[in-house]
Amino acid sequence: MYETRQSFLETLKEHGIKNKIPNISEETAGFLQFMIWLKKAKSILEIGACNGYSTIWLADATEAFDGHVTSFELSKPQYEEALENFKKAGLSDRITLRLGDFTEEAVVGQWCSDDTQYDLIFMDGQKSDYHVFWELVKPMMHEQTLVIVDDVLKFKEKCQMFWDAVEGETDYVSHIVQTDEDDGVMLLQRK
């Protein structure tokens, strides 16, 4: 990561803390980057960009593979802030940000064709909609796609329907990684 980009991310993180913006932790960001490098993920889907903090981490990791991040954000003010942050980080060319509700199939269908598949999918939107996101991303997965779901321990009650859906799966394997003192991510991949 470029020193100027790292410095910008530190400033953006401080801004998020002061303004109660629910950005991922630096530990989770580092974990995501490691998984992208490990998988050599070139195509990434993110659900829930917020102000773009996590998206910048994702896009930075894809530079080594000439990759690209497609992200969805529901809030127009956060969408606009994220676009500005991508410019400041020098990553606008690696990110496509879509404004819309990922739970609406019409929104997803407008941007993702039937054969769109991603190497890595990061779910970090509305926790109560995780189970809906899960069903919508399944057709976007190839055999080696890795799905990473944030906040599964911290907000377990909010995403209980997602937990129930995953427990009923027979074609996927899942694993929890504790990334912070009170939080964790779930990893999912086809068996």
mmCIF file of C-alpha atoms in Angstrom:
data_model
loop_
_atom_site.group_PDB
_atom_site.id
_atom_site.type_symbol
_atom_site.label_atom_id
_atom_site.label_comp_id
_atom_site.label_asym_id
_atom_site.label_seq_id
_atom_site.Cartn_x
_atom_site.Cartn_y
_atom_site.Cartn_z
ATOM 1 C CA MET A 1 0.000 0.000 0.000
ATOM 2 C CA TYR A 2 1.256 3.453 -0.875
ATOM 3 C CA GLU A 3 2.222 5.577 2.130
ATOM 4 C CA THR A 4 -0.126 8.386 1.057
ATOM 5 C CA ARG A 5 -3.018 5.927 0.753
ATOM 6 C CA GLN A 6 -2.227 4.447 4.171
ATOM 7 C CA SER A 7 -2.183 7.950 5.653
ATOM 8 C CA PHE A 8 -5.508 8.758 3.985
ATOM 9 C CA LEU A 9 -7.051 5.551 5.388
ATOM 10 C CA GLU A 10 -5.885 6.474 8.885
ATOM 11 C CA THR A 11 -7.513 9.899 8.529
ATOM 12 C CA LEU A 12 -10.695 8.299 7.147
ATOM 13 C CA LYS A 13 -10.790 5.831 10.060
ATOM 14 C CA GLU A 14 -10.460 8.674 12.598
ATOM 15 C CA HIS A 15 -13.238 10.559 10.806
ATOM 16 C CA GLY A 16 -15.402 7.436 10.999
ATOM 17 C CA ILE A 17 -14.828 7.003 14.723
ATOM 18 C CA LYS A 18 -15.619 10.667 15.452
ATOM 19 C CA ASN A 19 -18.784 10.538 13.348
ATOM 20 C CA LYS A 20 -19.940 7.045 14.393
ATOM 21 C CA ILE A 21 -19.577 5.657 10.866
ATOM 22 C CA PRO A 22 -19.650 1.837 11.047
ATOM 23 C CA ASN A 23 -16.386 1.137 9.238
ATOM 24 C CA ILE A 24 -14.624 -2.199 9.518
ATOM 25 C CA SER A 25 -11.737 -2.474 11.958
ATOM 26 C CA GLU A 26 -8.138 -2.292 10.777
ATOM 27 C CA GLU A 27 -7.751 -5.926 11.833
ATOM 28 C CA THR A 28 -10.659 -6.981 9.612
ATOM 29 C CA ALA A 29 -9.276 -4.821 6.779
ATOM 30 C CA GLY A 30 -5.914 -6.560 7.046
ATOM 31 C CA PHE A 31 -7.626 -9.944 7.078
ATOM 32 C CA LEU A 32 -9.587 -9.051 3.924
ATOM 33 C CA GLN A 33 -6.431 -7.955 2.136
ATOM 34 C CA PHE A 34 -4.670 -11.164 3.120
ATOM 35 C CA MET A 35 -7.552 -13.285 1.795
ATOM 36 C CA ILE A 36 -7.594 -11.343 -1.490
ATOM 37 C CA TRP A 37 -3.855 -11.922 -1.937
ATOM 38 C CA LEU A 38 -4.188 -15.576 -0.940
ATOM 39 C CA LYS A 39 -7.032 -16.181 -3.413
ATOM 40 C CA LYS A 40 -5.533 -13.835 -6.021
ATOM 41 C CA ALA A 41 -9.041 -12.420 -6.273
ATOM 42 C CA LYS A 42 -9.451 -10.172 -9.320
ATOM 43 C CA SER A 43 -13.209 -9.623 -9.161
ATOM 44 C CA ILE A 44 -14.764 -8.574 -5.872
ATOM 45 C CA LEU A 45 -18.338 -7.784 -4.916
ATOM 46 C CA GLU A 46 -18.985 -5.714 -1.799
ATOM 47 C CA ILE A 47 -22.421 -5.224 -0.301
ATOM 48 C CA GLY A 48 -22.381 -2.115 1.887
ATOM 49 C CA ALA A 49 -19.687 0.414 0.979
ATOM 50 C CA CYS A 50 -20.669 2.994 3.593
ATOM 51 C CA ASN A 51 -18.185 5.873 3.096
ATOM 52 C CA GLY A 52 -15.793 3.680 1.110
ATOM 53 C CA TYR A 53 -13.278 2.807 3.840
ATOM 54 C CA SER A 54 -13.569 -0.963 3.372
ATOM 55 C CA THR A 55 -13.835 -0.597 -0.411
ATOM 56 C CA ILE A 56 -10.500 1.207 -0.532
ATOM 57 C CA TRP A 57 -8.859 -1.659 1.379
ATOM 58 C CA LEU A 58 -10.387 -4.163 -1.049
ATOM 59 C CA ALA A 59 -9.401 -2.210 -4.161
ATOM 60 C CA ASP A 60 -5.878 -1.616 -2.880
ATOM 61 C CA ALA A 61 -5.402 -5.379 -2.506
ATOM 62 C CA THR A 62 -6.604 -6.054 -6.057
ATOM 63 C CA GLU A 63 -3.980 -3.775 -7.624
ATOM 64 C CA ALA A 64 -1.462 -6.622 -7.568
ATOM 65 C CA PHE A 65 -3.771 -8.648 -9.849
ATOM 66 C CA ASP A 66 -5.192 -5.780 -11.926
ATOM 67 C CA GLY A 67 -8.523 -6.474 -10.237
ATOM 68 C CA HIS A 68 -11.762 -4.590 -9.758
ATOM 69 C CA VAL A 69 -14.323 -4.057 -6.978
ATOM 70 C CA THR A 70 -18.042 -3.644 -7.597
ATOM 71 C CA SER A 71 -19.793 -2.272 -4.541
ATOM 72 C CA PHE A 72 -23.371 -1.429 -3.603
ATOM 73 C CA GLU A 73 -24.417 1.315 -1.198
ATOM 74 C CA LEU A 74 -27.978 2.105 -0.167
ATOM 75 C CA SER A 75 -27.468 5.588 1.324
ATOM 76 C CA LYS A 76 -27.060 8.421 -1.176
ATOM 77 C CA PRO A 77 -24.996 10.658 1.172
ATOM 78 C CA GLN A 78 -22.626 7.771 1.950
ATOM 79 C CA TYR A 79 -22.506 6.856 -1.742
ATOM 80 C CA GLU A 80 -21.427 10.408 -2.641
ATOM 81 C CA GLU A 81 -18.881 10.516 0.193
ATOM 82 C CA ALA A 82 -17.461 7.165 -0.921
ATOM 83 C CA LEU A 83 -17.004 8.359 -4.506
ATOM 84 C CA GLU A 84 -15.038 11.350 -3.246
ATOM 85 C CA ASN A 85 -12.936 9.104 -0.994
ATOM 86 C CA PHE A 86 -12.109 6.792 -3.914
ATOM 87 C CA LYS A 87 -10.734 9.799 -5.821
ATOM 88 C CA LYS A 88 -8.642 10.885 -2.839
ATOM 89 C CA ALA A 89 -7.248 7.355 -2.515
ATOM 90 C CA GLY A 90 -6.431 7.210 -6.234
ATOM 91 C CA LEU A 91 -8.595 4.125 -6.781
ATOM 92 C CA SER A 92 -11.605 5.365 -8.768
ATOM 93 C CA ASP A 93 -10.530 3.282 -11.772
ATOM 94 C CA ARG A 94 -10.589 0.069 -9.693
ATOM 95 C CA ILE A 95 -14.033 0.584 -8.168
ATOM 96 C CA THR A 96 -17.545 0.629 -9.574
ATOM 97 C CA LEU A 97 -19.966 1.919 -6.949
ATOM 98 C CA ARG A 98 -23.686 1.364 -7.428
ATOM 99 C CA LEU A 99 -26.381 3.256 -5.559
ATOM 100 C CA GLY A 100 -29.251 0.965 -4.644
ATOM 101 C CA ASP A 101 -30.721 -1.660 -2.374
ATOM 102 C CA PHE A 102 -29.000 -4.983 -2.981
ATOM 103 C CA THR A 103 -32.070 -6.834 -1.669
ATOM 104 C CA GLU A 104 -34.066 -5.624 -4.669
ATOM 105 C CA GLU A 105 -33.462 -8.146 -7.419
ATOM 106 C CA ALA A 106 -34.248 -5.498 -10.039
ATOM 107 C CA VAL A 107 -31.366 -3.384 -8.751
ATOM 108 C CA VAL A 108 -29.001 -6.338 -8.753
ATOM 109 C CA GLY A 109 -30.205 -7.514 -12.161
ATOM 110 C CA GLN A 110 -29.520 -4.082 -13.633
ATOM 111 C CA TRP A 111 -25.814 -4.399 -12.766
ATOM 112 C CA CYS A 112 -25.159 -8.140 -12.654
ATOM 113 C CA SER A 113 -25.964 -10.360 -15.630
ATOM 114 C CA ASP A 114 -26.898 -14.017 -15.220
ATOM 115 C CA ASP A 115 -23.300 -15.076 -15.813
ATOM 116 C CA THR A 116 -21.626 -12.509 -13.510
ATOM 117 C CA GLN A 117 -19.346 -14.297 -11.052
ATOM 118 C CA TYR A 118 -16.929 -12.993 -8.449
ATOM 119 C CA ASP A 119 -13.771 -14.396 -6.877
ATOM 120 C CA LEU A 120 -14.565 -12.854 -3.494
ATOM 121 C CA ILE A 121 -17.780 -11.449 -2.042
ATOM 122 C CA PHE A 122 -17.762 -9.261 1.076
ATOM 123 C CA MET A 123 -21.127 -8.825 2.825
ATOM 124 C CA ASP A 124 -21.283 -5.868 5.222
ATOM 125 C CA GLY A 125 -24.633 -4.220 4.609
ATOM 126 C CA GLN A 126 -27.797 -4.268 6.710
ATOM 127 C CA LYS A 127 -27.317 -7.212 9.096
ATOM 128 C CA SER A 128 -31.003 -8.164 9.122
ATOM 129 C CA ASP A 129 -30.791 -8.634 5.325
ATOM 130 C CA TYR A 130 -27.788 -10.977 5.315
ATOM 131 C CA HIS A 131 -30.004 -13.991 4.610
ATOM 132 C CA VAL A 132 -31.416 -12.209 1.537
ATOM 133 C CA PHE A 133 -27.930 -11.191 0.368
ATOM 134 C CA TRP A 134 -26.817 -14.808 0.761
ATOM 135 C CA GLU A 135 -29.525 -16.103 -1.573
ATOM 136 C CA LEU A 136 -28.822 -13.374 -4.127
ATOM 137 C CA VAL A 137 -25.044 -13.963 -4.257
ATOM 138 C CA LYS A 138 -25.169 -17.749 -4.675
ATOM 139 C CA PRO A 139 -25.613 -17.526 -8.482
ATOM 140 C CA MET A 140 -22.652 -15.102 -8.545
ATOM 141 C CA MET A 141 -20.289 -17.688 -7.094
ATOM 142 C CA HIS A 142 -18.007 -19.995 -9.059
ATOM 143 C CA GLU A 143 -16.478 -23.128 -7.510
ATOM 144 C CA GLN A 144 -13.681 -21.212 -5.742
ATOM 145 C CA THR A 145 -15.542 -18.044 -4.723
ATOM 146 C CA LEU A 146 -14.944 -17.047 -1.129
ATOM 147 C CA VAL A 147 -17.723 -15.219 0.714
ATOM 148 C CA ILE A 148 -16.724 -13.183 3.777
ATOM 149 C CA VAL A 149 -19.514 -11.933 6.038
ATOM 150 C CA ASP A 150 -18.711 -9.217 8.582
ATOM 151 C CA ASP A 151 -20.075 -8.686 12.107
ATOM 152 C CA VAL A 152 -21.499 -12.198 12.525
ATOM 153 C CA LEU A 153 -20.579 -12.381 16.211
ATOM 154 C CA LYS A 154 -21.033 -8.740 17.204
ATOM 155 C CA PHE A 155 -24.537 -8.572 15.727
ATOM 156 C CA LYS A 156 -25.513 -12.237 15.871
ATOM 157 C CA GLU A 157 -29.123 -11.488 16.865
ATOM 158 C CA LYS A 158 -29.587 -9.084 13.937
ATOM 159 C CA CYS A 159 -28.338 -11.684 11.464
ATOM 160 C CA GLN A 160 -29.949 -14.739 13.071
ATOM 161 C CA MET A 161 -31.923 -15.584 9.911
ATOM 162 C CA PHE A 162 -28.606 -15.706 8.034
ATOM 163 C CA TRP A 163 -27.137 -18.035 10.671
ATOM 164 C CA ASP A 164 -30.207 -20.270 10.316
ATOM 165 C CA ALA A 165 -29.882 -20.292 6.516
ATOM 166 C CA VAL A 166 -26.190 -21.241 6.660
ATOM 167 C CA GLU A 167 -26.825 -24.035 9.184
ATOM 168 C CA GLY A 168 -29.257 -25.573 6.693
ATOM 169 C CA GLU A 169 -26.750 -25.555 3.818
ATOM 170 C CA THR A 170 -25.362 -28.844 2.552
ATOM 171 C CA ASP A 171 -23.356 -27.547 -0.433
ATOM 172 C CA TYR A 172 -21.255 -24.985 1.438
ATOM 173 C CA VAL A 173 -18.705 -25.082 4.208
ATOM 174 C CA SER A 174 -18.427 -22.234 6.726
ATOM 175 C CA HIS A 175 -15.928 -21.131 9.333
ATOM 176 C CA ILE A 176 -15.845 -18.278 11.860
ATOM 177 C CA VAL A 177 -12.693 -16.204 12.302
ATOM 178 C CA GLN A 178 -12.611 -13.872 15.290
ATOM 179 C CA THR A 179 -11.104 -10.666 13.956
ATOM 180 C CA ASP A 180 -11.561 -8.365 16.915
ATOM 181 C CA GLU A 181 -12.216 -8.710 20.613
ATOM 182 C CA ASP A 182 -15.992 -8.797 20.198
ATOM 183 C CA ASP A 183 -16.450 -9.474 16.509
ATOM 184 C CA GLY A 184 -15.777 -11.953 13.770
ATOM 185 C CA VAL A 185 -16.267 -12.813 10.150
ATOM 186 C CA MET A 186 -17.784 -15.906 8.598
ATOM 187 C CA LEU A 187 -16.083 -17.509 5.622
ATOM 188 C CA LEU A 188 -18.205 -19.519 3.188
ATOM 189 C CA GLN A 189 -17.217 -21.553 0.160
ATOM 190 C CA ARG A 190 -18.655 -24.391 -1.874
ATOM 191 C CA LYS A 191 -17.672 -27.891 -0.735
#
